[in-house]
PDB file of C-alpha atoms in Angstrom:
ATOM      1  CA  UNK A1338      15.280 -28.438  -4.384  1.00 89.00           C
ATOM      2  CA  UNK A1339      11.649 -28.254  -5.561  1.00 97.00           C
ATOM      3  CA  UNK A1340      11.091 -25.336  -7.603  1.00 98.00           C
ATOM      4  CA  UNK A1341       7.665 -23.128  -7.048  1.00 98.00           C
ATOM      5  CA  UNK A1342       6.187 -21.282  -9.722  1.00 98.00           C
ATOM      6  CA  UNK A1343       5.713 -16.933  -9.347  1.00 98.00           C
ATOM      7  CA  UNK A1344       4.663 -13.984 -11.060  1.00 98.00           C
ATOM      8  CA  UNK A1345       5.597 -10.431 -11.133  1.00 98.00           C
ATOM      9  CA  UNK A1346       3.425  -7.420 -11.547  1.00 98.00           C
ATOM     10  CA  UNK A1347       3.392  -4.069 -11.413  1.00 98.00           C
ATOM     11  CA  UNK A1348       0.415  -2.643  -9.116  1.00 98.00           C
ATOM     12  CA  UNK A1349      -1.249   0.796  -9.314  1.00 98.00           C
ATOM     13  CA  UNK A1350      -0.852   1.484 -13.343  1.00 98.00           C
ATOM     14  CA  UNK A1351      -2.111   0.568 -16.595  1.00 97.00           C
ATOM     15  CA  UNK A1352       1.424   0.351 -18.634  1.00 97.00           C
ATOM     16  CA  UNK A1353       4.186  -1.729 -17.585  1.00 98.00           C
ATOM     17  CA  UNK A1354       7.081  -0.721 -15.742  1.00 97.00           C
ATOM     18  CA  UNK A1355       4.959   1.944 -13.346  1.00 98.00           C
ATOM     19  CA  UNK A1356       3.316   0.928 -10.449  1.00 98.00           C
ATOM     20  CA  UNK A1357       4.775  -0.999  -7.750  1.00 98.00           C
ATOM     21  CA  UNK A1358       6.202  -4.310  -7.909  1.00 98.00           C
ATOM     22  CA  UNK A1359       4.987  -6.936  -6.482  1.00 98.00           C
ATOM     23  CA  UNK A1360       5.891 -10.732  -6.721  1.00 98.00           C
ATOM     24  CA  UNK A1361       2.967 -13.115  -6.104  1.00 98.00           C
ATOM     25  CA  UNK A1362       3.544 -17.083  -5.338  1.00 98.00           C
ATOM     26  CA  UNK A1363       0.483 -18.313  -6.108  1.00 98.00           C
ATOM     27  CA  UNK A1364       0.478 -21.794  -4.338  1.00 98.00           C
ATOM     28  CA  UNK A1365       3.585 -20.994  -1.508  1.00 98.00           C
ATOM     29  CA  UNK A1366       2.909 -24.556   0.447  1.00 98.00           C
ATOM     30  CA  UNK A1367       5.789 -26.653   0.605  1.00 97.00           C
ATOM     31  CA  UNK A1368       8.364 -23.278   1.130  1.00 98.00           C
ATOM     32  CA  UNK A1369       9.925 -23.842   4.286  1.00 98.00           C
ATOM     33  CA  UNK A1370       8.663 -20.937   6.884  1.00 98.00           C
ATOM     34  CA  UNK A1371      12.357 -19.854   6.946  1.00 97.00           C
ATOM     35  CA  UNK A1372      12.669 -19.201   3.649  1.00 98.00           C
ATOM     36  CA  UNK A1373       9.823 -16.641   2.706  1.00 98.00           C
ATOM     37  CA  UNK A1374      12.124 -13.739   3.983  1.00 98.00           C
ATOM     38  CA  UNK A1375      14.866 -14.908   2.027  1.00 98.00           C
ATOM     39  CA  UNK A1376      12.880 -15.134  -0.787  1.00 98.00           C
ATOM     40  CA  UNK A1377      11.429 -11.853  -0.382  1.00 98.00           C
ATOM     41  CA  UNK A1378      14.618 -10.382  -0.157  1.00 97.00           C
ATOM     42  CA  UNK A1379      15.871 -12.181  -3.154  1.00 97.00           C
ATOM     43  CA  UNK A1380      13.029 -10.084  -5.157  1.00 98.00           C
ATOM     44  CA  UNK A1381      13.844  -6.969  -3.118  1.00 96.00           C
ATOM     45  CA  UNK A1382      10.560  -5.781  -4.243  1.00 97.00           C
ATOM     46  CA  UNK A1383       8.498  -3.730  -1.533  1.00 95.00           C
ATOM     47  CA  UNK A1384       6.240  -6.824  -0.913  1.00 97.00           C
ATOM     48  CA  UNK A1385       6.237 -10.113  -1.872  1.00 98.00           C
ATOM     49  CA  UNK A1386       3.070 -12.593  -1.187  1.00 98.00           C
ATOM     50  CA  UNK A1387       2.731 -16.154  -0.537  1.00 98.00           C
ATOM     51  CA  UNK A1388      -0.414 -18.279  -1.360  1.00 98.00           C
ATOM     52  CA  UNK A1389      -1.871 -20.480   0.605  1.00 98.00           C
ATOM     53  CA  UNK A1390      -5.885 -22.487   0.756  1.00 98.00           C
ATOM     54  CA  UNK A1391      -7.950 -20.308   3.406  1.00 98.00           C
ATOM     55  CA  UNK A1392      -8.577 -21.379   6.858  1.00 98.00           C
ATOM     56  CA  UNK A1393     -12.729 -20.440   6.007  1.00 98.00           C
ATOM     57  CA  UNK A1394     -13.535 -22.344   2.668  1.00 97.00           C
ATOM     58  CA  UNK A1395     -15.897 -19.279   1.944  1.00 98.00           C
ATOM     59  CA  UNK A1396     -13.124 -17.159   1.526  1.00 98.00           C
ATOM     60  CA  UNK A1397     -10.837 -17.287  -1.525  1.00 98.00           C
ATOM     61  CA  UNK A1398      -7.382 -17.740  -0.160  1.00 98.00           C
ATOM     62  CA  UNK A1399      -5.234 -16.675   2.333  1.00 98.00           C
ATOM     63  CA  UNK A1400      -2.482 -14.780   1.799  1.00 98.00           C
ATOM     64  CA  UNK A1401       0.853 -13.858   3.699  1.00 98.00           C
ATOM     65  CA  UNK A1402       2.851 -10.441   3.152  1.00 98.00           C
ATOM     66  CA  UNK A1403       6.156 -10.138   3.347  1.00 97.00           C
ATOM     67  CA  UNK A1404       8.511  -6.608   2.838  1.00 95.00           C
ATOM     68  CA  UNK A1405      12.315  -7.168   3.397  1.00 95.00           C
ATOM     69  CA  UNK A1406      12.292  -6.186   6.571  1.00 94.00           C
ATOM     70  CA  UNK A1407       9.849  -8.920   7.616  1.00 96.00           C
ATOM     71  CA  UNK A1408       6.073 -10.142   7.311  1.00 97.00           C
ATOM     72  CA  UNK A1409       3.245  -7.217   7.640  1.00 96.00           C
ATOM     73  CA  UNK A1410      -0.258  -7.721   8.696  1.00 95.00           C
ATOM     74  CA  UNK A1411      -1.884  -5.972   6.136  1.00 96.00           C
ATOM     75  CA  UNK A1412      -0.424  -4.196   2.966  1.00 96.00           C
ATOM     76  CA  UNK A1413      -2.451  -2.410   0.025  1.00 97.00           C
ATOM     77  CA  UNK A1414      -0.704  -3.032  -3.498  1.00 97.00           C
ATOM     78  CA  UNK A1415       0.405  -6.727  -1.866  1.00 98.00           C
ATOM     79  CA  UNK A1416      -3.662  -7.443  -1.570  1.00 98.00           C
ATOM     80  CA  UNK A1417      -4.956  -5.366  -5.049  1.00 98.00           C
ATOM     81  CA  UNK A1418      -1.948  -7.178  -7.001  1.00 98.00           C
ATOM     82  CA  UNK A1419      -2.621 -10.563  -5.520  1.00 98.00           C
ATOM     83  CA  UNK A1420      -5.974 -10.540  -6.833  1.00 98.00           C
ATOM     84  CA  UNK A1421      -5.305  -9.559 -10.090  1.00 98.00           C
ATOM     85  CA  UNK A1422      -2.879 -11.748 -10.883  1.00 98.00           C
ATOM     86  CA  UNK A1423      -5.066 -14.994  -9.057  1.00 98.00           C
ATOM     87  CA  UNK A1424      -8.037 -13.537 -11.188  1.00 98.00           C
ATOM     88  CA  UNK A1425      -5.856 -12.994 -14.351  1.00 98.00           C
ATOM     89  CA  UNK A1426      -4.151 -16.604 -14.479  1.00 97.00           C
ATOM     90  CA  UNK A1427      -7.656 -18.649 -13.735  1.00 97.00           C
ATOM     91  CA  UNK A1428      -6.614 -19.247 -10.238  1.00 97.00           C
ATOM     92  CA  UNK A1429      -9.497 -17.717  -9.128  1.00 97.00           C
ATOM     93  CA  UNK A1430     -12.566 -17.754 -11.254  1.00 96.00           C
ATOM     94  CA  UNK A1431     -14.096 -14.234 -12.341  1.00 97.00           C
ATOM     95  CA  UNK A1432     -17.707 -14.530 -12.275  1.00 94.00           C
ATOM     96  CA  UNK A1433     -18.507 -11.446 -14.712  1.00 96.00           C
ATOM     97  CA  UNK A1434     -18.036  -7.937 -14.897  1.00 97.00           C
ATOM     98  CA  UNK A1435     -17.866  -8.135 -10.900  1.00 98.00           C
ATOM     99  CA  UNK A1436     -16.280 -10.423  -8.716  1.00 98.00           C
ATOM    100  CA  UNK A1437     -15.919 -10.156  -5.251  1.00 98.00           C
ATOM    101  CA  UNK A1438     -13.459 -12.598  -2.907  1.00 98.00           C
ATOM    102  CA  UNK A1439     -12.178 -12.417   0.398  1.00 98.00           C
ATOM    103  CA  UNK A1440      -8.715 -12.667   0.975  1.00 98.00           C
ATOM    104  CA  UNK A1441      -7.226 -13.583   4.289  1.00 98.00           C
ATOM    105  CA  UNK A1442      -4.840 -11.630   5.607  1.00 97.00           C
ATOM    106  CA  UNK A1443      -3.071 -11.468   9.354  1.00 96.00           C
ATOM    107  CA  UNK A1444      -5.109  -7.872   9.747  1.00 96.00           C
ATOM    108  CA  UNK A1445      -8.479 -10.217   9.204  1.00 96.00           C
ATOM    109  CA  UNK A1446     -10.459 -10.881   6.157  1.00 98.00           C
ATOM    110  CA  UNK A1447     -10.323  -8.286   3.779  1.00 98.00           C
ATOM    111  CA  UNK A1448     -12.823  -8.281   0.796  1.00 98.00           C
ATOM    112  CA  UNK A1449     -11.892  -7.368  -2.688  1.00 98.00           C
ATOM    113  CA  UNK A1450     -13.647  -6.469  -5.727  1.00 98.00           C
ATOM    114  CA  UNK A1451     -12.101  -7.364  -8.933  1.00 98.00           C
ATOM    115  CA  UNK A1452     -14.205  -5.601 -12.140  1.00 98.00           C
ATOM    116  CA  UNK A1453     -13.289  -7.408 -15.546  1.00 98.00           C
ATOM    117  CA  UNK A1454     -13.648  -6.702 -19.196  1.00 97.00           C
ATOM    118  CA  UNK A1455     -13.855  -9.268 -21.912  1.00 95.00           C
ATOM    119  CA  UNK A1456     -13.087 -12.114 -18.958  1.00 95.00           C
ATOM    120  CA  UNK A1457      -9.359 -10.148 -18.056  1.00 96.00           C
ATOM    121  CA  UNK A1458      -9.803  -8.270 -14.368  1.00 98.00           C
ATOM    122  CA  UNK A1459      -8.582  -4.628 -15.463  1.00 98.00           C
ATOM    123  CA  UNK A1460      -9.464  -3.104 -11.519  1.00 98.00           C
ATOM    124  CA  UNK A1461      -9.156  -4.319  -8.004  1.00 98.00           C
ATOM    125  CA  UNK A1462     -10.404  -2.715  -5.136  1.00 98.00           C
ATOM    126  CA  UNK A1463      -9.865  -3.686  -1.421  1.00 98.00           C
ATOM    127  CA  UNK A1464     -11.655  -2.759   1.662  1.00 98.00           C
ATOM    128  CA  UNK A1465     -10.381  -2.449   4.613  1.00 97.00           C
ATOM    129  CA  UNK A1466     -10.472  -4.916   8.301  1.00 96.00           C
ATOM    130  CA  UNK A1467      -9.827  -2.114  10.246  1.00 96.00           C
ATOM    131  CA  UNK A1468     -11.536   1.285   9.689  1.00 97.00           C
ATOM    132  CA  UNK A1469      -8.951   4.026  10.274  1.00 97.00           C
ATOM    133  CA  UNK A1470      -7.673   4.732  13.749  1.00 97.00           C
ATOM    134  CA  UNK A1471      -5.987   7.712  15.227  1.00 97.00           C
ATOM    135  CA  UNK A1472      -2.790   6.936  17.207  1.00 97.00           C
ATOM    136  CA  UNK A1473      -0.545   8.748  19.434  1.00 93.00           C
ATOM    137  CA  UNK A1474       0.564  12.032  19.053  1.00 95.00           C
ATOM    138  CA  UNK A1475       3.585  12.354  16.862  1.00 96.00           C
ATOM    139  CA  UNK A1476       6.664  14.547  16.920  1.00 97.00           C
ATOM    140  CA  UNK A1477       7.016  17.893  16.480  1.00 97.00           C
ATOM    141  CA  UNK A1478       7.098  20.202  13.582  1.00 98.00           C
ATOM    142  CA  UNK A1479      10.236  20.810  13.812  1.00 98.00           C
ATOM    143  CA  UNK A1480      11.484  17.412  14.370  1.00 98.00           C
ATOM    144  CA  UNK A1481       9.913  15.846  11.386  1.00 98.00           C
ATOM    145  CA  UNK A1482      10.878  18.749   9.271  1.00 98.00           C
ATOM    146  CA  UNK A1483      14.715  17.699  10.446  1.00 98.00           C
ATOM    147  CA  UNK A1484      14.447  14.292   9.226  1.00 98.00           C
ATOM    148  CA  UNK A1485      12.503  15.080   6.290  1.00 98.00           C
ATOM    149  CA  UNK A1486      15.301  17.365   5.408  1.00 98.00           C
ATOM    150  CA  UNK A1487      12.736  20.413   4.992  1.00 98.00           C
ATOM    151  CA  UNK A1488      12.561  23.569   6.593  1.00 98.00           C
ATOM    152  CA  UNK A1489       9.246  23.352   9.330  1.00 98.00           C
ATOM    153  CA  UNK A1490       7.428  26.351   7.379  1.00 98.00           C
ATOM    154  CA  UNK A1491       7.245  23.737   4.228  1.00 98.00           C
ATOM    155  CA  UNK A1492       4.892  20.950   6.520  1.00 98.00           C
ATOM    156  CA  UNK A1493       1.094  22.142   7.420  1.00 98.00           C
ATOM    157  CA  UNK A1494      -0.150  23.107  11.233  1.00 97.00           C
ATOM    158  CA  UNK A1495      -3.466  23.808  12.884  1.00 97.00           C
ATOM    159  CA  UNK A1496      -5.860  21.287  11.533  1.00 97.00           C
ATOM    160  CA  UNK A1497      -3.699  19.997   8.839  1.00 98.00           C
ATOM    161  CA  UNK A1498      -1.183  19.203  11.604  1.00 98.00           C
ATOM    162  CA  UNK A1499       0.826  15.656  11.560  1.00 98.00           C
ATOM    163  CA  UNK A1500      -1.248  12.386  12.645  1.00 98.00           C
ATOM    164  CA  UNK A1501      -0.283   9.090  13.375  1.00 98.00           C
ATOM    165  CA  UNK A1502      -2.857   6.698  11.616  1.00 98.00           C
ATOM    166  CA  UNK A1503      -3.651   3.282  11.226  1.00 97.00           C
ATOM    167  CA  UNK A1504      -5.839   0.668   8.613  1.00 96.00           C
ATOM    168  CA  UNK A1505      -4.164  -2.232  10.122  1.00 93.00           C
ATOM    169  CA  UNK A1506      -0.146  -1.056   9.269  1.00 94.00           C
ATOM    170  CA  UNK A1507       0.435   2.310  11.092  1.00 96.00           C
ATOM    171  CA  UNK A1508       1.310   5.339   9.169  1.00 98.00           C
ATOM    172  CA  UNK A1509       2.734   9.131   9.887  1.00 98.00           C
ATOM    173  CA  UNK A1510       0.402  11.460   7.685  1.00 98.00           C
ATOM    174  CA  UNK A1511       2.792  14.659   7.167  1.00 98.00           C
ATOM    175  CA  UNK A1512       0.937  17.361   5.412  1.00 98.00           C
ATOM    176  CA  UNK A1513       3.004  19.566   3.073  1.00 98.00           C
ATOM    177  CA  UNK A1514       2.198  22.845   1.411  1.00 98.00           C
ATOM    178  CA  UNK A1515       2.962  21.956  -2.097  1.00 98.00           C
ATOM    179  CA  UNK A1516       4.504  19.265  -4.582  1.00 97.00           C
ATOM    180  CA  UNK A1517       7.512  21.350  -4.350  1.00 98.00           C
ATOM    181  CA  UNK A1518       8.011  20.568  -1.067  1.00 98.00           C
ATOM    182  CA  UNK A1519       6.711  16.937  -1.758  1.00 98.00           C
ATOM    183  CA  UNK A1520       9.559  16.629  -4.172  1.00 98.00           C
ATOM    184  CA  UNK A1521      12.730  18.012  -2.322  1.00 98.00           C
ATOM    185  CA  UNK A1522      11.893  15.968   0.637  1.00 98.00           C
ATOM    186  CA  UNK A1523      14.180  13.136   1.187  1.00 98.00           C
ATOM    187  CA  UNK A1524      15.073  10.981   4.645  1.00 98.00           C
ATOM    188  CA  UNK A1525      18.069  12.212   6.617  1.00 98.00           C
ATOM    189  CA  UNK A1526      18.379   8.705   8.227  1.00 97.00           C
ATOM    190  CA  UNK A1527      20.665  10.104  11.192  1.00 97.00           C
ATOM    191  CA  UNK A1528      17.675  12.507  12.022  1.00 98.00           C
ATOM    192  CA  UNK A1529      15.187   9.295  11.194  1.00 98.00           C
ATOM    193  CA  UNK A1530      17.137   6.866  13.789  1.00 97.00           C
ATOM    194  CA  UNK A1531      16.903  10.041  16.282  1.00 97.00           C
ATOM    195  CA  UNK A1532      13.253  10.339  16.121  1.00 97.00           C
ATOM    196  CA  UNK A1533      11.348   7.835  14.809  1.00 97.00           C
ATOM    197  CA  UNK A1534      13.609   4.190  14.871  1.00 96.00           C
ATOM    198  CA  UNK A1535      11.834   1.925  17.186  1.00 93.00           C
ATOM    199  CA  UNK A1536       8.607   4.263  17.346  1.00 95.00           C
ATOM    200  CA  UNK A1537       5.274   3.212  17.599  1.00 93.00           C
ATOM    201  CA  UNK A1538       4.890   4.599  14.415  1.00 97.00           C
ATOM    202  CA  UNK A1539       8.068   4.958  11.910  1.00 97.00           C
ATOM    203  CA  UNK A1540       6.794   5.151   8.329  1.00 97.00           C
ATOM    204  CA  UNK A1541       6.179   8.400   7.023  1.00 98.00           C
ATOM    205  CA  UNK A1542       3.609   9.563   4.087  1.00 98.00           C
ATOM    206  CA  UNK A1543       4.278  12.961   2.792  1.00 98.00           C
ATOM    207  CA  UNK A1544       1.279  14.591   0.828  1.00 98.00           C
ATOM    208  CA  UNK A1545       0.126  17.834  -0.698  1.00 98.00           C
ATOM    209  CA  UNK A1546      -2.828  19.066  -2.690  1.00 98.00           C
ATOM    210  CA  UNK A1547      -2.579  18.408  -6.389  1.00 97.00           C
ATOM    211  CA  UNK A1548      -1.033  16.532  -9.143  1.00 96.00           C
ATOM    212  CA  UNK A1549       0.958  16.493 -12.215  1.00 95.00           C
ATOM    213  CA  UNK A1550      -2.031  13.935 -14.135  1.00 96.00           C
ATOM    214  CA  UNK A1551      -5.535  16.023 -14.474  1.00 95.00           C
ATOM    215  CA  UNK A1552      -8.090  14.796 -11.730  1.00 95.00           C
ATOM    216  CA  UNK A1553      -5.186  13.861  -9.488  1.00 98.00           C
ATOM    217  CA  UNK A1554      -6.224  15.439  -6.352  1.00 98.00           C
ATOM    218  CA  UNK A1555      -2.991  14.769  -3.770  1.00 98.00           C
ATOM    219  CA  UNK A1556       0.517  14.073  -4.255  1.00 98.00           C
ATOM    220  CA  UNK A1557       2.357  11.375  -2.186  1.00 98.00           C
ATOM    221  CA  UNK A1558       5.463   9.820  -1.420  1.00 98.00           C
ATOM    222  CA  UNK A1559       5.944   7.160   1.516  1.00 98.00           C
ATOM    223  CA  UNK A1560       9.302   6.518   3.716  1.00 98.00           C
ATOM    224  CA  UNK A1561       9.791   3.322   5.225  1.00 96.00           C
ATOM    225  CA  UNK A1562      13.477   2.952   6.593  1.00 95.00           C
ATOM    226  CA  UNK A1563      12.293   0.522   9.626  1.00 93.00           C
ATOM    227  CA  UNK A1564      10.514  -2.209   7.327  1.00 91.00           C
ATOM    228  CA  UNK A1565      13.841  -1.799   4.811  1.00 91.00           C
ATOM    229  CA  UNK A1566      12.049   0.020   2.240  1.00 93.00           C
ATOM    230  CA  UNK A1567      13.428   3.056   1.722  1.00 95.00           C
ATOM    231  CA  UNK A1568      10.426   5.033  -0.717  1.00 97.00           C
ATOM    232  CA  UNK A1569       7.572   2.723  -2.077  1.00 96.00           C
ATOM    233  CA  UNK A1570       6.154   3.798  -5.153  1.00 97.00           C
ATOM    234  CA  UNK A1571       2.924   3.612  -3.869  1.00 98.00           C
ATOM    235  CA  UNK A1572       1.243   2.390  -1.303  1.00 97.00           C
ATOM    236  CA  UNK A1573      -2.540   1.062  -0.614  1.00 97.00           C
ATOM    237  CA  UNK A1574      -2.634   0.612   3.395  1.00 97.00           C
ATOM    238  CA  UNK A1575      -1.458   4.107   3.771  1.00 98.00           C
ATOM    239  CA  UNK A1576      -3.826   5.833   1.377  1.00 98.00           C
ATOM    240  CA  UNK A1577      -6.758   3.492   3.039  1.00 98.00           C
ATOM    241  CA  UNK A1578      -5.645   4.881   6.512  1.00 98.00           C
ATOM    242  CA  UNK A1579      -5.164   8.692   4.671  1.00 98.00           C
ATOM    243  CA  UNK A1580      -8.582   8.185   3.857  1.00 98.00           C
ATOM    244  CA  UNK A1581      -9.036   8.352   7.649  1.00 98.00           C
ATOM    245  CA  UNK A1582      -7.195  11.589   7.536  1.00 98.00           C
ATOM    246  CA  UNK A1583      -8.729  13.298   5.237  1.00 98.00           C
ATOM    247  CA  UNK A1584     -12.262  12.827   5.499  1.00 97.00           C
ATOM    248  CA  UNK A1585     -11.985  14.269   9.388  1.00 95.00           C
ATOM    249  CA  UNK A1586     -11.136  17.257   7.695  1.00 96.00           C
ATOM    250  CA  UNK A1587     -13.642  17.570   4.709  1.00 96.00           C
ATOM    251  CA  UNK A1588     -17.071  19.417   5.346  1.00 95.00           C
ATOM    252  CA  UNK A1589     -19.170  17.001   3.681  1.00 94.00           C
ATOM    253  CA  UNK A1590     -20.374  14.964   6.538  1.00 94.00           C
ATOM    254  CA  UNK A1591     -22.453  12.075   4.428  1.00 97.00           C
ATOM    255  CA  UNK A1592     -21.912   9.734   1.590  1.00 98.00           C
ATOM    256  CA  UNK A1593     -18.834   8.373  -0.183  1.00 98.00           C
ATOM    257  CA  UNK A1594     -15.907  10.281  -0.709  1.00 98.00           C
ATOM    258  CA  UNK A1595     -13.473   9.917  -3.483  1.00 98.00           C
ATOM    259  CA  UNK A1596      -9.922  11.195  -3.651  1.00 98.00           C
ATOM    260  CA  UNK A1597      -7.045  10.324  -6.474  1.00 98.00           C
ATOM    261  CA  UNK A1598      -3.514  10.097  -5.195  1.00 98.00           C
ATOM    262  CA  UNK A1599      -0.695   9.903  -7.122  1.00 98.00           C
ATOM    263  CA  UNK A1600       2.608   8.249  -5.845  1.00 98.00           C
ATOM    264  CA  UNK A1601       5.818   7.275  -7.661  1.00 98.00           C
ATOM    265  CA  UNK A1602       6.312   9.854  -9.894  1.00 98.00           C
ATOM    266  CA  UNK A1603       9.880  11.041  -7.919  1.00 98.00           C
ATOM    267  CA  UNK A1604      10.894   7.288  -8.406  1.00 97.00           C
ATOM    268  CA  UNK A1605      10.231   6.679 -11.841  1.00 97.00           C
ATOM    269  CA  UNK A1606       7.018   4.615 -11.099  1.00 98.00           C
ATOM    270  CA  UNK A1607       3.936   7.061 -11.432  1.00 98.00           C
ATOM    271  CA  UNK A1608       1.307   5.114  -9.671  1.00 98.00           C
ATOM    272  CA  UNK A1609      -2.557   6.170  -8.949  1.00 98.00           C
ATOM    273  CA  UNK A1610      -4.578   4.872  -6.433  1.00 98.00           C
ATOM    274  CA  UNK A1611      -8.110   5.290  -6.389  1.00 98.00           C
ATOM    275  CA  UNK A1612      -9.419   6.230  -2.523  1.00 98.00           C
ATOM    276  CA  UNK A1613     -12.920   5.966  -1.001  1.00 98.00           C
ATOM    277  CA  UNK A1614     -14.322   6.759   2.472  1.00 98.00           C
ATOM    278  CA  UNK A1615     -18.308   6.054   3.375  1.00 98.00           C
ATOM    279  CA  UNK A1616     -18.973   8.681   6.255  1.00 98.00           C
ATOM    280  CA  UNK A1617     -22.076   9.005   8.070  1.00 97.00           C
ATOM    281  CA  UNK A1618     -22.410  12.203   9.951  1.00 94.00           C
ATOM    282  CA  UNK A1619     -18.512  12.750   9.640  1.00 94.00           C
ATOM    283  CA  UNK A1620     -17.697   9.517  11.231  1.00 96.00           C
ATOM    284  CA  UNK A1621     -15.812   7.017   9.012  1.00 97.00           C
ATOM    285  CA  UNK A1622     -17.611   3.794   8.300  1.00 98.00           C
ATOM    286  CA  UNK A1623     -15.904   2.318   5.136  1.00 98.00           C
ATOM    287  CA  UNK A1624     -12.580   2.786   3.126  1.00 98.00           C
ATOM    288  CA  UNK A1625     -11.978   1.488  -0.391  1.00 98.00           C
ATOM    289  CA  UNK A1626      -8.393   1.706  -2.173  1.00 98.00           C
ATOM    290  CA  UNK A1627      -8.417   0.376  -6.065  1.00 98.00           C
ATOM    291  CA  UNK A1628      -6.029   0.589  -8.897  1.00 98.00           C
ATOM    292  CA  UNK A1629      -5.328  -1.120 -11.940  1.00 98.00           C
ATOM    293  CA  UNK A1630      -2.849  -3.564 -12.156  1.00 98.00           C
ATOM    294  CA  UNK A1631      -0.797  -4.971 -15.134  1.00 98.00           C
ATOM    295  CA  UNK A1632       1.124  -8.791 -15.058  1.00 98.00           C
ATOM    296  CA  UNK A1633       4.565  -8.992 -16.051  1.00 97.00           C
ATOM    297  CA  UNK A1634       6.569 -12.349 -15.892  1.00 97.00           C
ATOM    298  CA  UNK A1635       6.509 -15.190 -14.997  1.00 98.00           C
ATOM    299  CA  UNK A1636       8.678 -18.085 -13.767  1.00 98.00           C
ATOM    300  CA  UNK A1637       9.897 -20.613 -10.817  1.00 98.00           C
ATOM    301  CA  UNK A1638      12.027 -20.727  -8.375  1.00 98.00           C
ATOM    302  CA  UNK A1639      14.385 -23.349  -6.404  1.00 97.00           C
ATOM    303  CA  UNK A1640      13.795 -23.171  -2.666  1.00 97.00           C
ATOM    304  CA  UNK A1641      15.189 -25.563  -0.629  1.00 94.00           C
TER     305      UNK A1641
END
């Protein structure tokens, strides 16, 4: 068996043991193709990414995403934590206070911005392939409410109604009235496989206005039963594609928009992602989702 070298981290905080976990093989050739989803599920980690030399030598590398349930096109704390830990072990070189790479992803290339303090990267910021895209209509009120265990009066209407939404991985935004409701939600998977298994659109991000940390201005938690990740502690491709949500709904029609979202915090690993949207007379024409990141271990593997 040859044995491949891999590091942990923890994406989306500053301190150890919050975030979410990622595990990062920073050179993955020579693992047989039917081993990366054992190996992922070995780590049972959210994601796990695998390494490889880019197809376009101007880009930095290219990088494959992998949740227990199977490989994803396009994943936010998977891309944020892969750069920091190539940037933090000299696998990529940082070039000052800024660096910016492109990593290559199934969704396309996706650029990434890595800011750095006395030569360590302390930020990473992503933006996105895809700008947001509205999807199909989803279910009702009522029937989301049923397999979010909630009663329908706790989850927004009107304009603040449920939307299907998409950055590359596709996402069901559910508006709630308040981080009370954010907390006592929880996936009643009989209602879940009712509704939503083998929909266009299965995962489900809950979200209300506010936070427990000062400046925080939503509170989130994300379901993902059908990619065998039952709550990720926090999640970049949905906040990117939130982004999408949310700035269809604010009245300033120009400029950047910036939002802080907090995610975790139910699970034991508070998290904070840092959200931008460019918009241009109310139509979308950038996203940006950052965080900190912090390394963790490190080790090898036997993989056969």
């Amino acid at each position: 068996m040859t044995r491949f070298r891999y590091l942990t981290a923890d994406v989306f905080t500053s301190v150890p043991f919050g975030g979410n976990q990622l595990a990062v093989f920073p050179d993955a050739r020579g693992i047989p193709e039917h081993r990366l989803l054992d190996v992922t599920r070995e780590f049972n980690y959210s994601e796990t990414t695998f390494v490889f030399p880019p197809d376009d030598a101007k880009h930095a590398r290219r990088v494959r995403i992998f949740t227990p349930g199977g490989e994803v096109a396009f994943a936010g704390h998977p891309t944020v934590g892969t750069a920091h830990v190539l940037a933090d072990t000299g696998e990529i070189a940082l070039t000052g206070d800024t660096t910016r790479i492109v990593l290559e992803e199934k969704v396309g290339p996706i650029p990434v911005t890595i800011r750095a303090q006395a030569g360590r990267p302390v930020f990473a910021q992503l933006s996105v392939a895809k700008l947001p895209e509205l999807l199909s209509p989803p279910p009702s009120r009522d029937a989301l409410a049923r397999v979010l265990g909630l009663e329908v009066d706790d989850l927004l209407g009107g304009a603040w109604s449920p939307a299907s939404m998409s950055c590359g991985l596709p996402f069901l935004f559910v508006p709630l009235h308040d981080r009370g409701a954010v907390a006592r939600a929880h996936i009643r998977m009989e209602a879940w496989e009712a509704t939503l298994k083998g929909a266009p659109v299965s995962e489900i991000m809950i979200f209300a206005a506010g936070g427990e940390r000062p400046g925080t201005d939503y509170r989130a938690r994300m379901f993902a039963p059908g990619l065998s990740v039952p709550e990720d502690p926090a999640t970049g491709s949905a906040c990117a594609a939130l982004a999408g949500y949310l700035a269809t709904r604010d009245t300033r029609r120009d400029g950047t928009l910036r939002w802080t979202v907090e995610q975790g915090f139910e699970m034991g690993r508070p998290s904070m992602l840092e959200v931008e949207a460019d918009v241009s007379r109310g139509a979308v024409t950038g996203v940006r989702v950052g965080g900190a990141t912090v390394l963790l271990c490190e080790g090898t593997m036997a993989i056969s």
